[in-house]
mmCIF file of C-alpha atoms in Angstrom:
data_model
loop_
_atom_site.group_PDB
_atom_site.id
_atom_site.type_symbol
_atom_site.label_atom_id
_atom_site.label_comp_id
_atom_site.label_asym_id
_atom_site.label_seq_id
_atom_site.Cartn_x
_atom_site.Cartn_y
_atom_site.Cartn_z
ATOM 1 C CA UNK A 23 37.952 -4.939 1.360
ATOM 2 C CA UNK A 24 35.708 -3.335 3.983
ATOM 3 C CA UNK A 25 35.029 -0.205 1.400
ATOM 4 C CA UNK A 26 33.898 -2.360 -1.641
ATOM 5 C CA UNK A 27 31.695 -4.313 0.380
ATOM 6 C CA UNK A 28 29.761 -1.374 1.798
ATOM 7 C CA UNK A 29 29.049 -0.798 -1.579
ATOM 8 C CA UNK A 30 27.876 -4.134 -2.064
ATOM 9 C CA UNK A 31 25.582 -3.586 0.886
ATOM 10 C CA UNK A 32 24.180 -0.159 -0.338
ATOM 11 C CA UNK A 33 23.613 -1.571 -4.066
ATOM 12 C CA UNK A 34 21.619 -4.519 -2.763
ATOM 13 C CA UNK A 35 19.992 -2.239 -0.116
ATOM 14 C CA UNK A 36 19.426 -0.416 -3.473
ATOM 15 C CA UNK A 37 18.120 -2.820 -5.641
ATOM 16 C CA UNK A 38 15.394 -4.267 -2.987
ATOM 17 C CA UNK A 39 14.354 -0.769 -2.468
ATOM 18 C CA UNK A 40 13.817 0.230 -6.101
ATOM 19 C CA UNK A 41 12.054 -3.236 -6.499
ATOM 20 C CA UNK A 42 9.745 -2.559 -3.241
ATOM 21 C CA UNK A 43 8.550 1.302 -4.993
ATOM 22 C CA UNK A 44 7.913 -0.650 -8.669
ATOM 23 C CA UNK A 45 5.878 -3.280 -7.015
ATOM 24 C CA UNK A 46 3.868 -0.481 -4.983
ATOM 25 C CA UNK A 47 3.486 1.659 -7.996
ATOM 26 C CA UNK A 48 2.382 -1.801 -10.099
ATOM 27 C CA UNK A 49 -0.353 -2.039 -6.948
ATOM 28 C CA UNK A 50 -1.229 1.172 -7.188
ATOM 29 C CA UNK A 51 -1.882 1.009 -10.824
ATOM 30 C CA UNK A 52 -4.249 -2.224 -10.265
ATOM 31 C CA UNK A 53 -5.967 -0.028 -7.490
ATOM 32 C CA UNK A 54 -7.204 2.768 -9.799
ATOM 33 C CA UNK A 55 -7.901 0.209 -13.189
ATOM 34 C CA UNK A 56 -9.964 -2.065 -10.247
ATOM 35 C CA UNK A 57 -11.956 1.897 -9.767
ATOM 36 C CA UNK A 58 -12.062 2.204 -12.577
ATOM 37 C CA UNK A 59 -13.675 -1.153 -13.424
ATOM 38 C CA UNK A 60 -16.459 -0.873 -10.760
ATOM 39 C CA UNK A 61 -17.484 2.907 -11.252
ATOM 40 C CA UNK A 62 -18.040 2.856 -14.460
ATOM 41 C CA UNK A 63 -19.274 -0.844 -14.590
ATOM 42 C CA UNK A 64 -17.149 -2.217 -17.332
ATOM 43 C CA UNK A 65 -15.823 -4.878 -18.760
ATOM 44 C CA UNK A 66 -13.391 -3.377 -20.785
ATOM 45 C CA UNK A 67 -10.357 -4.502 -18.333
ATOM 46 C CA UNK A 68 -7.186 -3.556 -20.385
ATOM 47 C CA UNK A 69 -8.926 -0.280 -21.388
ATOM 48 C CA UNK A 70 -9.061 0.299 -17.968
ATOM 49 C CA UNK A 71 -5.872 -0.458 -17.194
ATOM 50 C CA UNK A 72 -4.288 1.886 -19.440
ATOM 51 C CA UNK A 73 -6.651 4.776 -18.586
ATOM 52 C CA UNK A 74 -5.200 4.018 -14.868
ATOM 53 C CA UNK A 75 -2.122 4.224 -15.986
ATOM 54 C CA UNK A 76 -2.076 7.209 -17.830
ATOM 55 C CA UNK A 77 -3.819 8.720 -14.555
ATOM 56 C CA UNK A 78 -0.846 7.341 -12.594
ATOM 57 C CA UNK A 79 1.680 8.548 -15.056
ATOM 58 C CA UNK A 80 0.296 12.281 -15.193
ATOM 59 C CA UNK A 81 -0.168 12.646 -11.828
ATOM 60 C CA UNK A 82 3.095 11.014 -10.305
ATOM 61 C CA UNK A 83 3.095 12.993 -7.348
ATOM 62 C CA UNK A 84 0.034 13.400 -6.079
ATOM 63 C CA UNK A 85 -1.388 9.506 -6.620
ATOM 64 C CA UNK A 86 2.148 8.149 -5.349
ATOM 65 C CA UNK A 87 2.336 10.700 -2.194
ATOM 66 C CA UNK A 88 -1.312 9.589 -1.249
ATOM 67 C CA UNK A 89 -0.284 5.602 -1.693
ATOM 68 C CA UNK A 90 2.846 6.325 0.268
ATOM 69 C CA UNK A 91 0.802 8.950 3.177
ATOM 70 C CA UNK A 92 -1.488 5.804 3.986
ATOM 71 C CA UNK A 93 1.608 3.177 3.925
ATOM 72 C CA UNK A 94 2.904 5.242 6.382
ATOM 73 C CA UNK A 95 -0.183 5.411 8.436
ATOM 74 C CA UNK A 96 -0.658 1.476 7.837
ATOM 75 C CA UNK A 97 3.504 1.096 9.445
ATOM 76 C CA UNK A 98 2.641 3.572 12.152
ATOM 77 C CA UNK A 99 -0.360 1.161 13.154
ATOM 78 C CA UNK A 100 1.867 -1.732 12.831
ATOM 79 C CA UNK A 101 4.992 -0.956 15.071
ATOM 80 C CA UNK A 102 1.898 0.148 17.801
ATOM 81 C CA UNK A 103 0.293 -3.399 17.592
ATOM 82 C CA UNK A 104 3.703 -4.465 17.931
ATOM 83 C CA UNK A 105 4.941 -2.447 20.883
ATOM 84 C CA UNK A 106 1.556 -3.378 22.600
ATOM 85 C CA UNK A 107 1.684 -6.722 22.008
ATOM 86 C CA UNK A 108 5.262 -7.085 23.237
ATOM 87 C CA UNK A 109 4.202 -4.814 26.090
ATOM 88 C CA UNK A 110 2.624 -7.837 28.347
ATOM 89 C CA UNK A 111 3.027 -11.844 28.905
ATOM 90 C CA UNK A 112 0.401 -13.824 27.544
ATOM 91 C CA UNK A 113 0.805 -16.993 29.561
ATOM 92 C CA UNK A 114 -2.465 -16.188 31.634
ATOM 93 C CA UNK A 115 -5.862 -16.690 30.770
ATOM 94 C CA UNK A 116 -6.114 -12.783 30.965
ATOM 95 C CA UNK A 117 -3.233 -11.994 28.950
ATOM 96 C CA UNK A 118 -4.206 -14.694 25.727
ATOM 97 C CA UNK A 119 -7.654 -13.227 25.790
ATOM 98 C CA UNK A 120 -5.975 -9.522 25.606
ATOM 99 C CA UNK A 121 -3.679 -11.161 23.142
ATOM 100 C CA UNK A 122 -6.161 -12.168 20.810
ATOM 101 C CA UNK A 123 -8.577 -8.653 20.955
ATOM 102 C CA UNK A 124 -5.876 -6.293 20.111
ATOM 103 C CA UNK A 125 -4.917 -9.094 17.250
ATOM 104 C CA UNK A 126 -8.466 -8.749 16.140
ATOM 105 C CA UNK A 127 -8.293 -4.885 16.399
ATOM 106 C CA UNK A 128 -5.608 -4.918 14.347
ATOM 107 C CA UNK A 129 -7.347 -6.976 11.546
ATOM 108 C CA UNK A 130 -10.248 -4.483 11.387
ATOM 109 C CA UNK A 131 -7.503 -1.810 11.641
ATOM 110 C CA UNK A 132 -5.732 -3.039 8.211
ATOM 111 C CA UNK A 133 -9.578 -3.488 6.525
ATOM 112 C CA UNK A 134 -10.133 0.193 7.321
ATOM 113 C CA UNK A 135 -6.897 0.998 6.096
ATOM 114 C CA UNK A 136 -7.677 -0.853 2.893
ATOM 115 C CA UNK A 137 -10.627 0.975 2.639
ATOM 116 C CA UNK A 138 -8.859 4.000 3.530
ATOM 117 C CA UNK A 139 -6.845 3.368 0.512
ATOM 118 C CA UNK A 140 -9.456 2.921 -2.463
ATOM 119 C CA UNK A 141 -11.813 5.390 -0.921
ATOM 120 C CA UNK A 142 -8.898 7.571 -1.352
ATOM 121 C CA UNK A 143 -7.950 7.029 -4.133
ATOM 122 C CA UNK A 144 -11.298 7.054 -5.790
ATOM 123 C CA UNK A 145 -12.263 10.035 -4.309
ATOM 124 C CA UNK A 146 -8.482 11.493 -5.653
ATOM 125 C CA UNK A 147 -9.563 9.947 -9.640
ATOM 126 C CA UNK A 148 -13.303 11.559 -9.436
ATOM 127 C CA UNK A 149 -11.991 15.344 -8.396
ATOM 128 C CA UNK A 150 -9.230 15.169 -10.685
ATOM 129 C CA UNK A 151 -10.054 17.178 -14.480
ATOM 130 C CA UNK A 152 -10.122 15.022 -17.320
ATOM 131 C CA UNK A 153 -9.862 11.420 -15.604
#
């Protein structure tokens, strides 16, 4: 039955999607307890941990918008590293040497973008009232 297995397809499709945001928000959760841990120098880890996720939970918008506004940015780096890397044969000396600093550039391009990310949110946890 073609209909009942499109809905098969979307459910699955579903499922892996609603898994995908949970482990994000999970992440993102561990991002602010882990600022939370080195600002304030503690070692009160599952205090943290809560505080981060009342943060999380009280601001849903604005701390999930800001993960998903740099994942975007990080997916928009990665399909250009892919369409330049595709973009030329690397069976030359040349070419393997190209190869390799644009695969390098990209590394340093997904550090930033980690950095991106707690600097972010940090800076998002300190100007918020009552963090």
């Amino acid at each position: 039955d073609p209909a009942r297995e499109g809905l098969r397809l979307a459910a699955a499709i579903g499922r892996v999607l609603i898994f995908l945001f949970l482990a994000y928000f999970i992440e993102m959760v561990l991002d602010y307890a882990r600022i939370k841990i080195a600002a304030g120098d503690s070692r009160q880890v599952f205090r943290s941990l809560v505080g981060a996720a009342r943060f999380v939970l009280s601001r849903p918008f604005g701390t999930v918008g800001l993960y998903y506004l740099l994942g975007l940015t990080g997916w928009a780096g990665f399909a250009a590293y892919l369409a330049v890397q595709s973009g030329f044969a690397r069976t030359t000396s040349p070419g393997v040497i190209a190869g390799f600093l644009i695969t390098q550039a990209f590394i340093a391009g997904r550090a930033w973008l980690r950095t991106a990310y707690l600097g972010a949110q940090q800076h998002y946890l300190e100007s918020s009232p009552n963090a």
